[in-house]
mmCIF file with all atom_site columns, C-alpha atoms in Angstrom:
data_model
loop_
_atom_site.group_PDB
_atom_site.id
_atom_site.type_symbol
_atom_site.label_atom_id
_atom_site.label_alt_id
_atom_site.label_comp_id
_atom_site.label_asym_id
_atom_site.label_entity_id
_atom_site.label_seq_id
_atom_site.pdbx_PDB_ins_code
_atom_site.Cartn_x
_atom_site.Cartn_y
_atom_site.Cartn_z
_atom_site.occupancy
_atom_site.B_iso_or_equiv
_atom_site.pdbx_formal_charge
_atom_site.auth_seq_id
_atom_site.auth_comp_id
_atom_site.auth_asym_id
_atom_site.auth_atom_id
_atom_site.pdbx_PDB_model_num
ATOM 1  C CA . UNK A 1 1  ? -193.503 184.189 209.387 1.00 61.00 ? 1  UNK A CA 1
ATOM 2  C CA . UNK A 1 2  ? -191.770 184.430 206.006 1.00 87.00 ? 2  UNK A CA 1
ATOM 3  C CA . UNK A 1 3  ? -195.009 184.285 204.003 1.00 89.00 ? 3  UNK A CA 1
ATOM 4  C CA . UNK A 1 4  ? -196.589 186.776 206.242 1.00 89.00 ? 4  UNK A CA 1
ATOM 5  C CA . UNK A 1 5  ? -193.809 189.191 205.393 1.00 88.00 ? 5  UNK A CA 1
ATOM 6  C CA . UNK A 1 6  ? -194.015 188.413 201.904 1.00 89.00 ? 6  UNK A CA 1
ATOM 7  C CA . UNK A 1 7  ? -197.625 189.302 201.796 1.00 88.00 ? 7  UNK A CA 1
ATOM 8  C CA . UNK A 1 8  ? -197.463 192.256 203.853 1.00 89.00 ? 8  UNK A CA 1
ATOM 9  C CA . UNK A 1 9  ? -194.456 193.660 201.641 1.00 90.00 ? 9  UNK A CA 1
ATOM 10 C CA . UNK A 1 10 ? -196.661 192.926 198.518 1.00 90.00 ? 10 UNK A CA 1
ATOM 11 C CA . UNK A 1 11 ? -199.605 194.605 199.699 1.00 91.00 ? 11 UNK A CA 1
ATOM 12 C CA . UNK A 1 12 ? -197.530 197.628 200.684 1.00 92.00 ? 12 UNK A CA 1
ATOM 13 C CA . UNK A 1 13 ? -195.930 197.666 197.295 1.00 92.00 ? 13 UNK A CA 1
ATOM 14 C CA . UNK A 1 14 ? -199.614 197.600 195.550 1.00 95.00 ? 14 UNK A CA 1
ATOM 15 C CA . UNK A 1 15 ? -200.700 200.423 197.672 1.00 92.00 ? 15 UNK A CA 1
ATOM 16 C CA . UNK A 1 16 ? -197.769 202.536 196.685 1.00 94.00 ? 16 UNK A CA 1
ATOM 17 C CA . UNK A 1 17 ? -198.070 201.737 193.333 1.00 94.00 ? 17 UNK A CA 1
ATOM 18 C CA . UNK A 1 18 ? -201.715 202.576 193.256 1.00 95.00 ? 18 UNK A CA 1
ATOM 19 C CA . UNK A 1 19 ? -201.058 205.924 194.833 1.00 94.00 ? 19 UNK A CA 1
ATOM 20 C CA . UNK A 1 20 ? -198.315 206.751 192.186 1.00 94.00 ? 20 UNK A CA 1
ATOM 21 C CA . UNK A 1 21 ? -200.764 205.651 189.232 1.00 95.00 ? 21 UNK A CA 1
ATOM 22 C CA . UNK A 1 22 ? -203.493 207.905 190.775 1.00 96.00 ? 22 UNK A CA 1
ATOM 23 C CA . UNK A 1 23 ? -201.105 210.841 190.567 1.00 96.00 ? 23 UNK A CA 1
ATOM 24 C CA . UNK A 1 24 ? -200.458 210.134 187.006 1.00 96.00 ? 24 UNK A CA 1
ATOM 25 C CA . UNK A 1 25 ? -204.146 209.587 186.179 1.00 96.00 ? 25 UNK A CA 1
ATOM 26 C CA . UNK A 1 26 ? -204.806 212.873 187.980 1.00 96.00 ? 26 UNK A CA 1
ATOM 27 C CA . UNK A 1 27 ? -202.035 214.765 186.075 1.00 96.00 ? 27 UNK A CA 1
ATOM 28 C CA . UNK A 1 28 ? -203.196 213.610 182.860 1.00 97.00 ? 28 UNK A CA 1
ATOM 29 C CA . UNK A 1 29 ? -206.738 214.396 183.453 1.00 96.00 ? 29 UNK A CA 1
ATOM 30 C CA . UNK A 1 30 ? -205.705 217.810 184.219 1.00 96.00 ? 30 UNK A CA 1
ATOM 31 C CA . UNK A 1 31 ? -203.651 218.007 180.927 1.00 97.00 ? 31 UNK A CA 1
ATOM 32 C CA . UNK A 1 32 ? -206.495 216.865 178.995 1.00 96.00 ? 32 UNK A CA 1
ATOM 33 C CA . UNK A 1 33 ? -208.861 219.112 180.639 1.00 96.00 ? 33 UNK A CA 1
ATOM 34 C CA . UNK A 1 34 ? -206.837 222.298 179.937 1.00 97.00 ? 34 UNK A CA 1
ATOM 35 C CA . UNK A 1 35 ? -206.355 220.778 176.280 1.00 96.00 ? 35 UNK A CA 1
ATOM 36 C CA . UNK A 1 36 ? -209.754 220.650 175.729 1.00 96.00 ? 36 UNK A CA 1
ATOM 37 C CA . UNK A 1 37 ? -210.393 224.036 176.924 1.00 95.00 ? 37 UNK A CA 1
ATOM 38 C CA . UNK A 1 38 ? -207.626 225.729 174.782 1.00 95.00 ? 38 UNK A CA 1
ATOM 39 C CA . UNK A 1 39 ? -209.217 223.801 171.731 1.00 94.00 ? 39 UNK A CA 1
ATOM 40 C CA . UNK A 1 40 ? -212.726 225.362 172.818 1.00 94.00 ? 40 UNK A CA 1
ATOM 41 C CA . UNK A 1 41 ? -211.344 228.990 173.223 1.00 91.00 ? 41 UNK A CA 1
ATOM 42 C CA . UNK A 1 42 ? -209.613 228.497 169.888 1.00 87.00 ? 42 UNK A CA 1
ATOM 43 C CA . UNK A 1 43 ? -212.702 227.352 167.967 1.00 88.00 ? 43 UNK A CA 1
ATOM 44 C CA . UNK A 1 44 ? -214.558 230.207 169.768 1.00 87.00 ? 44 UNK A CA 1
ATOM 45 C CA . UNK A 1 45 ? -212.061 232.842 168.374 1.00 84.00 ? 45 UNK A CA 1
ATOM 46 C CA . UNK A 1 46 ? -212.006 231.332 164.997 1.00 82.00 ? 46 UNK A CA 1
ATOM 47 C CA . UNK A 1 47 ? -215.747 231.772 164.768 1.00 85.00 ? 47 UNK A CA 1
ATOM 48 C CA . UNK A 1 48 ? -215.220 235.505 164.360 1.00 86.00 ? 48 UNK A CA 1
ATOM 49 C CA . UNK A 1 49 ? -214.732 236.590 160.691 1.00 87.00 ? 49 UNK A CA 1
ATOM 50 C CA . UNK A 1 50 ? -212.158 239.322 161.337 1.00 87.00 ? 50 UNK A CA 1
ATOM 51 C CA . UNK A 1 51 ? -209.957 237.039 163.539 1.00 84.00 ? 51 UNK A CA 1
ATOM 52 C CA . UNK A 1 52 ? -210.143 234.335 161.140 1.00 85.00 ? 52 UNK A CA 1
ATOM 53 C CA . UNK A 1 53 ? -209.308 236.683 158.089 1.00 89.00 ? 53 UNK A CA 1
ATOM 54 C CA . UNK A 1 54 ? -206.239 238.148 159.986 1.00 88.00 ? 54 UNK A CA 1
ATOM 55 C CA . UNK A 1 55 ? -204.884 234.728 160.789 1.00 86.00 ? 55 UNK A CA 1
ATOM 56 C CA . UNK A 1 56 ? -205.303 233.699 156.986 1.00 90.00 ? 56 UNK A CA 1
ATOM 57 C CA . UNK A 1 57 ? -203.567 236.825 156.041 1.00 93.00 ? 57 UNK A CA 1
ATOM 58 C CA . UNK A 1 58 ? -200.613 236.080 158.448 1.00 93.00 ? 58 UNK A CA 1
ATOM 59 C CA . UNK A 1 59 ? -200.407 232.682 156.900 1.00 94.00 ? 59 UNK A CA 1
ATOM 60 C CA . UNK A 1 60 ? -200.302 234.141 153.475 1.00 97.00 ? 60 UNK A CA 1
ATOM 61 C CA . UNK A 1 61 ? -197.602 236.649 154.362 1.00 95.00 ? 61 UNK A CA 1
ATOM 62 C CA . UNK A 1 62 ? -195.490 234.013 155.956 1.00 96.00 ? 62 UNK A CA 1
ATOM 63 C CA . UNK A 1 63 ? -195.759 231.826 152.905 1.00 96.00 ? 63 UNK A CA 1
ATOM 64 C CA . UNK A 1 64 ? -194.774 234.935 150.473 1.00 96.00 ? 64 UNK A CA 1
ATOM 65 C CA . UNK A 1 65 ? -191.735 235.429 152.682 1.00 96.00 ? 65 UNK A CA 1
ATOM 66 C CA . UNK A 1 66 ? -190.613 232.059 152.528 1.00 96.00 ? 66 UNK A CA 1
ATOM 67 C CA . UNK A 1 67 ? -191.108 231.833 148.699 1.00 97.00 ? 67 UNK A CA 1
ATOM 68 C CA . UNK A 1 68 ? -189.257 235.032 148.531 1.00 95.00 ? 68 UNK A CA 1
ATOM 69 C CA . UNK A 1 69 ? -186.236 233.385 150.487 1.00 96.00 ? 69 UNK A CA 1
ATOM 70 C CA . UNK A 1 70 ? -186.378 230.494 148.329 1.00 97.00 ? 70 UNK A CA 1
ATOM 71 C CA . UNK A 1 71 ? -186.251 232.424 145.215 1.00 95.00 ? 71 UNK A CA 1
ATOM 72 C CA . UNK A 1 72 ? -183.328 234.685 146.644 1.00 94.00 ? 72 UNK A CA 1
ATOM 73 C CA . UNK A 1 73 ? -181.477 231.489 147.287 1.00 95.00 ? 73 UNK A CA 1
ATOM 74 C CA . UNK A 1 74 ? -182.093 229.836 143.865 1.00 95.00 ? 74 UNK A CA 1
ATOM 75 C CA . UNK A 1 75 ? -180.899 233.235 142.170 1.00 93.00 ? 75 UNK A CA 1
ATOM 76 C CA . UNK A 1 76 ? -177.556 233.271 144.200 1.00 94.00 ? 76 UNK A CA 1
ATOM 77 C CA . UNK A 1 77 ? -176.834 229.516 143.109 1.00 93.00 ? 77 UNK A CA 1
ATOM 78 C CA . UNK A 1 78 ? -177.693 230.520 139.520 1.00 91.00 ? 78 UNK A CA 1
ATOM 79 C CA . UNK A 1 79 ? -175.265 233.357 139.994 1.00 91.00 ? 79 UNK A CA 1
ATOM 80 C CA . UNK A 1 80 ? -172.476 231.060 141.567 1.00 90.00 ? 80 UNK A CA 1
ATOM 81 C CA . UNK A 1 81 ? -173.083 228.845 138.850 1.00 90.00 ? 81 UNK A CA 1
ATOM 82 C CA . UNK A 1 82 ? -172.249 231.673 136.074 1.00 86.00 ? 82 UNK A CA 1
ATOM 83 C CA . UNK A 1 83 ? -168.874 232.693 137.522 1.00 76.00 ? 83 UNK A CA 1
#
């Protein structure tokens, strides 16, 4: 009787584990599918010259703003050392 129960429990555990793994696999597949679609949409959008130019200009503006902030911080440090 003990061995029958052991195998019955073991197969029941394997069945539950397989169901849980199937749910994980299904969720991961949906995530990859969504990421793939997002990549496709981004690539399709970037193929338009006006969109690409606007994005590049935004990146340049952001870099200029960061550089100006670094410059201002450096100038404050210079002023602090002069006092």
